[in-house]
PDB file of C-alpha atoms in Angstrom:
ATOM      1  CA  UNK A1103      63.631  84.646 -15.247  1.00 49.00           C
ATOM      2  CA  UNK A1104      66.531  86.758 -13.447  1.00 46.00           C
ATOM      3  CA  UNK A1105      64.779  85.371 -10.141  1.00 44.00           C
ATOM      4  CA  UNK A1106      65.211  82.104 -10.667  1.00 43.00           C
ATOM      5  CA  UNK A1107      68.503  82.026 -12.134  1.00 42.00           C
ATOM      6  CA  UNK A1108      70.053  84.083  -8.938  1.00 39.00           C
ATOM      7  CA  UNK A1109      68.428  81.770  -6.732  1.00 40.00           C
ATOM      8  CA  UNK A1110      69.582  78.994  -8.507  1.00 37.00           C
ATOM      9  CA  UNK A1111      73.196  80.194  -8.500  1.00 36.00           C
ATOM     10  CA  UNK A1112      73.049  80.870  -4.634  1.00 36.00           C
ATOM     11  CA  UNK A1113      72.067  77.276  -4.093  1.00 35.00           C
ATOM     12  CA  UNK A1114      74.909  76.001  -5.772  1.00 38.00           C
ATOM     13  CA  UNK A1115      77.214  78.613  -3.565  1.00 38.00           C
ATOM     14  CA  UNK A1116      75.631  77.238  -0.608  1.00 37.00           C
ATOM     15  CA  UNK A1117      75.763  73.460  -1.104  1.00 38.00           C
ATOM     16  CA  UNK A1118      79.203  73.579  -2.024  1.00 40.00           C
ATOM     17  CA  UNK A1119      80.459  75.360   0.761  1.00 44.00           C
ATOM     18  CA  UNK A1120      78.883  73.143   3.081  1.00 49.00           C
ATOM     19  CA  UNK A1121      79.849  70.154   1.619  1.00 55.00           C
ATOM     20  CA  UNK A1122      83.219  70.430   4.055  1.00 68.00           C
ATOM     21  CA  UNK A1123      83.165  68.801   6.603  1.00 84.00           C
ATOM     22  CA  UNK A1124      82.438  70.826   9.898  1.00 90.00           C
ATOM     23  CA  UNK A1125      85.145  70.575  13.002  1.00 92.00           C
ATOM     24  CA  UNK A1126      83.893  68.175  15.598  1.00 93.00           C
ATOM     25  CA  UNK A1127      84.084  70.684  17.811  1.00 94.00           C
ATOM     26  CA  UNK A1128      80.811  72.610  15.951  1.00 94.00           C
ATOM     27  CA  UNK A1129      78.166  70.174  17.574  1.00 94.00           C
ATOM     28  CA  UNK A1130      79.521  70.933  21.068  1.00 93.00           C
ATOM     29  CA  UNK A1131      76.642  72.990  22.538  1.00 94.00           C
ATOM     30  CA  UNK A1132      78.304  74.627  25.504  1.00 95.00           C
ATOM     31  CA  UNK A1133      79.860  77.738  25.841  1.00 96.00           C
ATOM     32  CA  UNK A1134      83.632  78.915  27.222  1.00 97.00           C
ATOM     33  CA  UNK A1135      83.311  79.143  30.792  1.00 96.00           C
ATOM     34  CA  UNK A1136      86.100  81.911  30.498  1.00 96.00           C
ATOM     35  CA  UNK A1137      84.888  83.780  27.176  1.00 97.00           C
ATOM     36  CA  UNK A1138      81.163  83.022  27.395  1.00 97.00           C
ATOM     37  CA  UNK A1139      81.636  82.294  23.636  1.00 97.00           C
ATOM     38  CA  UNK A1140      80.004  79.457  22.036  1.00 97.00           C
ATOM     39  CA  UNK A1141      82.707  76.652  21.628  1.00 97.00           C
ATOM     40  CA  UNK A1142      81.481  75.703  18.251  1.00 96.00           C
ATOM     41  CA  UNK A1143      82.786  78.865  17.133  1.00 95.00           C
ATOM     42  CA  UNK A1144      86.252  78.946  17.820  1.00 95.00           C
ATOM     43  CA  UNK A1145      88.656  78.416  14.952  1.00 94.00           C
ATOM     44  CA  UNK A1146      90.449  75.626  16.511  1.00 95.00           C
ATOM     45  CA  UNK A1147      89.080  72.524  18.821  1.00 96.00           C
ATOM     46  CA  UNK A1148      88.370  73.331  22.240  1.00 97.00           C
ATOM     47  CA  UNK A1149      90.874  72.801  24.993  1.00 97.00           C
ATOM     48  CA  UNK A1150      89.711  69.801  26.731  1.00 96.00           C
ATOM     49  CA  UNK A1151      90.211  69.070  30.864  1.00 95.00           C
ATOM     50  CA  UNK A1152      88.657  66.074  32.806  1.00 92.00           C
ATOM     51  CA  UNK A1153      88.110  65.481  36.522  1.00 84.00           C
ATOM     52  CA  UNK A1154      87.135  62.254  38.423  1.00 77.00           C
ATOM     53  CA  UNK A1155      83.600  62.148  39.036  1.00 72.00           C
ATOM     54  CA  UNK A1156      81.899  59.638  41.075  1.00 66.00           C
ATOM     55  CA  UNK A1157      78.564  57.980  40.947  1.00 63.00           C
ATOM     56  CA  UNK A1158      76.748  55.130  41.615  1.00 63.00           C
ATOM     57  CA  UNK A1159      75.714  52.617  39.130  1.00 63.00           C
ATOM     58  CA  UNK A1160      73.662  49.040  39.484  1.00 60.00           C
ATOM     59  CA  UNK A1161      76.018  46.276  40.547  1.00 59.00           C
ATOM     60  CA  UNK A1162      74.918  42.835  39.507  1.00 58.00           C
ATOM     61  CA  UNK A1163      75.419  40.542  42.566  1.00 57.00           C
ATOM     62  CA  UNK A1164      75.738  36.926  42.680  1.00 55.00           C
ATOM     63  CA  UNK A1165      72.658  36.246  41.317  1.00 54.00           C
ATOM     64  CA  UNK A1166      71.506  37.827  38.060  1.00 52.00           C
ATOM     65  CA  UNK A1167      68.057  38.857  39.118  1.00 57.00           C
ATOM     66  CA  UNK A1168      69.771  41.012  41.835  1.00 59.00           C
ATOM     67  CA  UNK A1169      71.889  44.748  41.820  1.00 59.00           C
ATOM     68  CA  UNK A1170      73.849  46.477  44.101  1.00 61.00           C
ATOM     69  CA  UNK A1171      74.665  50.316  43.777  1.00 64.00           C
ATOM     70  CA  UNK A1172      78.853  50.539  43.459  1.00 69.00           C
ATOM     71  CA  UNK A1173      80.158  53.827  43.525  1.00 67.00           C
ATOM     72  CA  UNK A1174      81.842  54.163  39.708  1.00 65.00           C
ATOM     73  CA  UNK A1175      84.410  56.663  38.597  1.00 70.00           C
ATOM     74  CA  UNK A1176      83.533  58.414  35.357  1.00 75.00           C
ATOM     75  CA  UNK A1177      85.472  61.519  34.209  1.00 84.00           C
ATOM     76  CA  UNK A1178      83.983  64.701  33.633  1.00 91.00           C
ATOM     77  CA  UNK A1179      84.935  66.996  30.763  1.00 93.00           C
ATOM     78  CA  UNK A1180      85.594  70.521  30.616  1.00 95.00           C
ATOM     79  CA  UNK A1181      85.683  72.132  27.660  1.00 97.00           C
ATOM     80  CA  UNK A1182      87.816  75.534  27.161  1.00 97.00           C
ATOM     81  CA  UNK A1183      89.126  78.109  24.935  1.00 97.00           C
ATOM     82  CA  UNK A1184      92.633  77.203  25.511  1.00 96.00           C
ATOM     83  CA  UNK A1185      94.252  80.205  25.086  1.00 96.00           C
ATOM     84  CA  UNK A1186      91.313  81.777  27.218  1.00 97.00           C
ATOM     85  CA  UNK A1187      92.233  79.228  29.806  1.00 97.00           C
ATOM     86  CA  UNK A1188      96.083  79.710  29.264  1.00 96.00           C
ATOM     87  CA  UNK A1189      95.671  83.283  29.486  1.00 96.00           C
ATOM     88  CA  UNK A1190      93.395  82.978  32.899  1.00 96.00           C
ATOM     89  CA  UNK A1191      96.162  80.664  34.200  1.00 95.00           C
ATOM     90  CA  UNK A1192      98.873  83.056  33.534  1.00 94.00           C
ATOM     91  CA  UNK A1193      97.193  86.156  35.273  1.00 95.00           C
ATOM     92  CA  UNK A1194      95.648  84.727  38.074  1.00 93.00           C
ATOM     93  CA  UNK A1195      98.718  82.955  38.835  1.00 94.00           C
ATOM     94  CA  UNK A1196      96.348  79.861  40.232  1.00 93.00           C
ATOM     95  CA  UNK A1197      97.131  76.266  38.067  1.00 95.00           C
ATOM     96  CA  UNK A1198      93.844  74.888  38.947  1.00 95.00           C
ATOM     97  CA  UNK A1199      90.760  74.526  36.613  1.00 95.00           C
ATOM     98  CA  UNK A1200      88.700  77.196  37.253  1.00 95.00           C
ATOM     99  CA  UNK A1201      85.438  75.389  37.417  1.00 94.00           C
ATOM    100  CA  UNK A1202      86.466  72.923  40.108  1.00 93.00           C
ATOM    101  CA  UNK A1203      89.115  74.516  41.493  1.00 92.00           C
ATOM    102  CA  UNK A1204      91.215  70.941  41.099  1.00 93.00           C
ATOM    103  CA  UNK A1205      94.832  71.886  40.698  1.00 94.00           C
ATOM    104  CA  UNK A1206      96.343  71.268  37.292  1.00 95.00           C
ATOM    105  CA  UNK A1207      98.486  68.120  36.543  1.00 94.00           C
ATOM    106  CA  UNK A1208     101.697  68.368  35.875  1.00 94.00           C
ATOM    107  CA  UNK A1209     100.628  67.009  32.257  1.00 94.00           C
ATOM    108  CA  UNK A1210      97.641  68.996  32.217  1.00 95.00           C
ATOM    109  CA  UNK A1211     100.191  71.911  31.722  1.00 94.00           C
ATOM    110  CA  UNK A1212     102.503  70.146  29.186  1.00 95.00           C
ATOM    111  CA  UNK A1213      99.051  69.015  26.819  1.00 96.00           C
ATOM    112  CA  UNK A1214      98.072  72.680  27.153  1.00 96.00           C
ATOM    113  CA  UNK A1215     101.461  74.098  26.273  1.00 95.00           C
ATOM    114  CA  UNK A1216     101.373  71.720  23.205  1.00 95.00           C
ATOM    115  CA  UNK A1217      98.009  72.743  22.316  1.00 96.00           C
ATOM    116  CA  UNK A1218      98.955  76.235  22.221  1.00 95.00           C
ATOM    117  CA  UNK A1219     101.933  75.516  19.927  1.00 94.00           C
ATOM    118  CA  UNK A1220     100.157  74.257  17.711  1.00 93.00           C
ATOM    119  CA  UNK A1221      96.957  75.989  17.751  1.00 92.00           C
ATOM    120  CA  UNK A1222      97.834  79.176  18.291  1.00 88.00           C
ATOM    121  CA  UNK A1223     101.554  80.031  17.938  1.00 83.00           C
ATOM    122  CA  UNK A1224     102.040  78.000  14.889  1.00 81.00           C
ATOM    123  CA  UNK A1225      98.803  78.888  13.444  1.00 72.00           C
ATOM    124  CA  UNK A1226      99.951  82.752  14.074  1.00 66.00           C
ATOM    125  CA  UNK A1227     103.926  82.358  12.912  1.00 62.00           C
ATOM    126  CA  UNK A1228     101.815  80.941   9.610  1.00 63.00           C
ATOM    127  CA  UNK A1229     100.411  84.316   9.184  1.00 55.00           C
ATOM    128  CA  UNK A1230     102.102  86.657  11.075  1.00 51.00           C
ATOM    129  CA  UNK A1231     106.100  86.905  11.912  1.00 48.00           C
ATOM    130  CA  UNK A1232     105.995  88.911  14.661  1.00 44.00           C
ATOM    131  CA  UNK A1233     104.811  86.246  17.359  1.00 40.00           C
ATOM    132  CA  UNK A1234     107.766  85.129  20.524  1.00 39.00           C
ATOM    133  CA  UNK A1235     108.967  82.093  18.154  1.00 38.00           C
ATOM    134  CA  UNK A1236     109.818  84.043  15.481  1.00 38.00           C
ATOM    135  CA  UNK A1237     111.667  86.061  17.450  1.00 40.00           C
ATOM    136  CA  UNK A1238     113.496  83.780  19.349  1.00 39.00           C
ATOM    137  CA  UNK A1239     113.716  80.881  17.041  1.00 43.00           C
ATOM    138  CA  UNK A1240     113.338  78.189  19.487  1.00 42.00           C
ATOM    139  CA  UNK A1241     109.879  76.823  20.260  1.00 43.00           C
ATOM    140  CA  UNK A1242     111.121  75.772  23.326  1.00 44.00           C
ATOM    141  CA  UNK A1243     110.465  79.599  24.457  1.00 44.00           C
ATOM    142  CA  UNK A1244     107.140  79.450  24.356  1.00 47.00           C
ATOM    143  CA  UNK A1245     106.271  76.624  27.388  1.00 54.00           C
ATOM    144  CA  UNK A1246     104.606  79.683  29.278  1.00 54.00           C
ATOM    145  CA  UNK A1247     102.575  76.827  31.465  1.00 59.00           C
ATOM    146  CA  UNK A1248     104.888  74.053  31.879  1.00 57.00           C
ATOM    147  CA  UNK A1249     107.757  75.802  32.891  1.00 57.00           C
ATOM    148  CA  UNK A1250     105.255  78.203  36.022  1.00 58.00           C
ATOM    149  CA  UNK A1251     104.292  74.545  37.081  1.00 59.00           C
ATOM    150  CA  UNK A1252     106.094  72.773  39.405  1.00 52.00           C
TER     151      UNK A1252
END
């Protein structure tokens, strides 16, 4: 009797919280390189960077039946906790992605001071007035990693 009916009434709390849909992010098996946290965790997507990466892949010559290996350029992804990243940026002083050591764009710096607007600052001002925008009133004031960049 009472067993059955709790259980019963825990299924129907379960299935219809996960009936949202997850974040895309929550598949992502890898962790932060900066936090060590599991990205599928974070409360926002992942911070994403990309570097060249070459490799070789099968050619097809003239003739069908035949292949050639042609170096190919593929980009690599990096996945981050951006305001981990932001914040590693910031203190070491060094725009450069920390796992390759390949300096930052010029636009790499702009996405990520967009993404923390609206991941982070926003999200915050949301919930909390004390953050820099509310204080200053001009989003503007918060491109921390645009305006270091030159």
């Amino acid at each position: 009797g009472k067993t059955k009916k709790s259980h019963t009434t825990m299924s129907i709390a379960s299935s219809s919280t996960s009936s949202s849909p997850s974040p895309w992010w929550s598949s992502i098996p890898e962790e932060c390189p900066i936090t060590l946290e599991p990205l599928r965790d974070l409360p926002y997507p992942p911070f994403i960077l990309t570097a060249p990466q070459e490799t070789k892949k099968p050619h097809a010559t003239s003739s069908s039946s035949s292949f050639s290996w042609k170096n190919h350029q593929v980009k690599k992804i990096y996945y981050f906790d951006g305001l981990a990243l932001a914040t590693y940026i910031v203190s070491q002083g060094n725009f450069s992605n920390p796992l390759t050591r390949e300096p930052l764009s010029n636009d790499d710096c702009l996405r990520l001071d967009d993404y923390l607007l609206e991941h982070i600052y926003l999200r915050h001002h949301n919930t909390n007035n004390n953050t820099l925008s509310s204080k200053t009133g001009r989003a503007s004031d918060n491109k921390i990693i645009s305006s270091g960049h030159s």
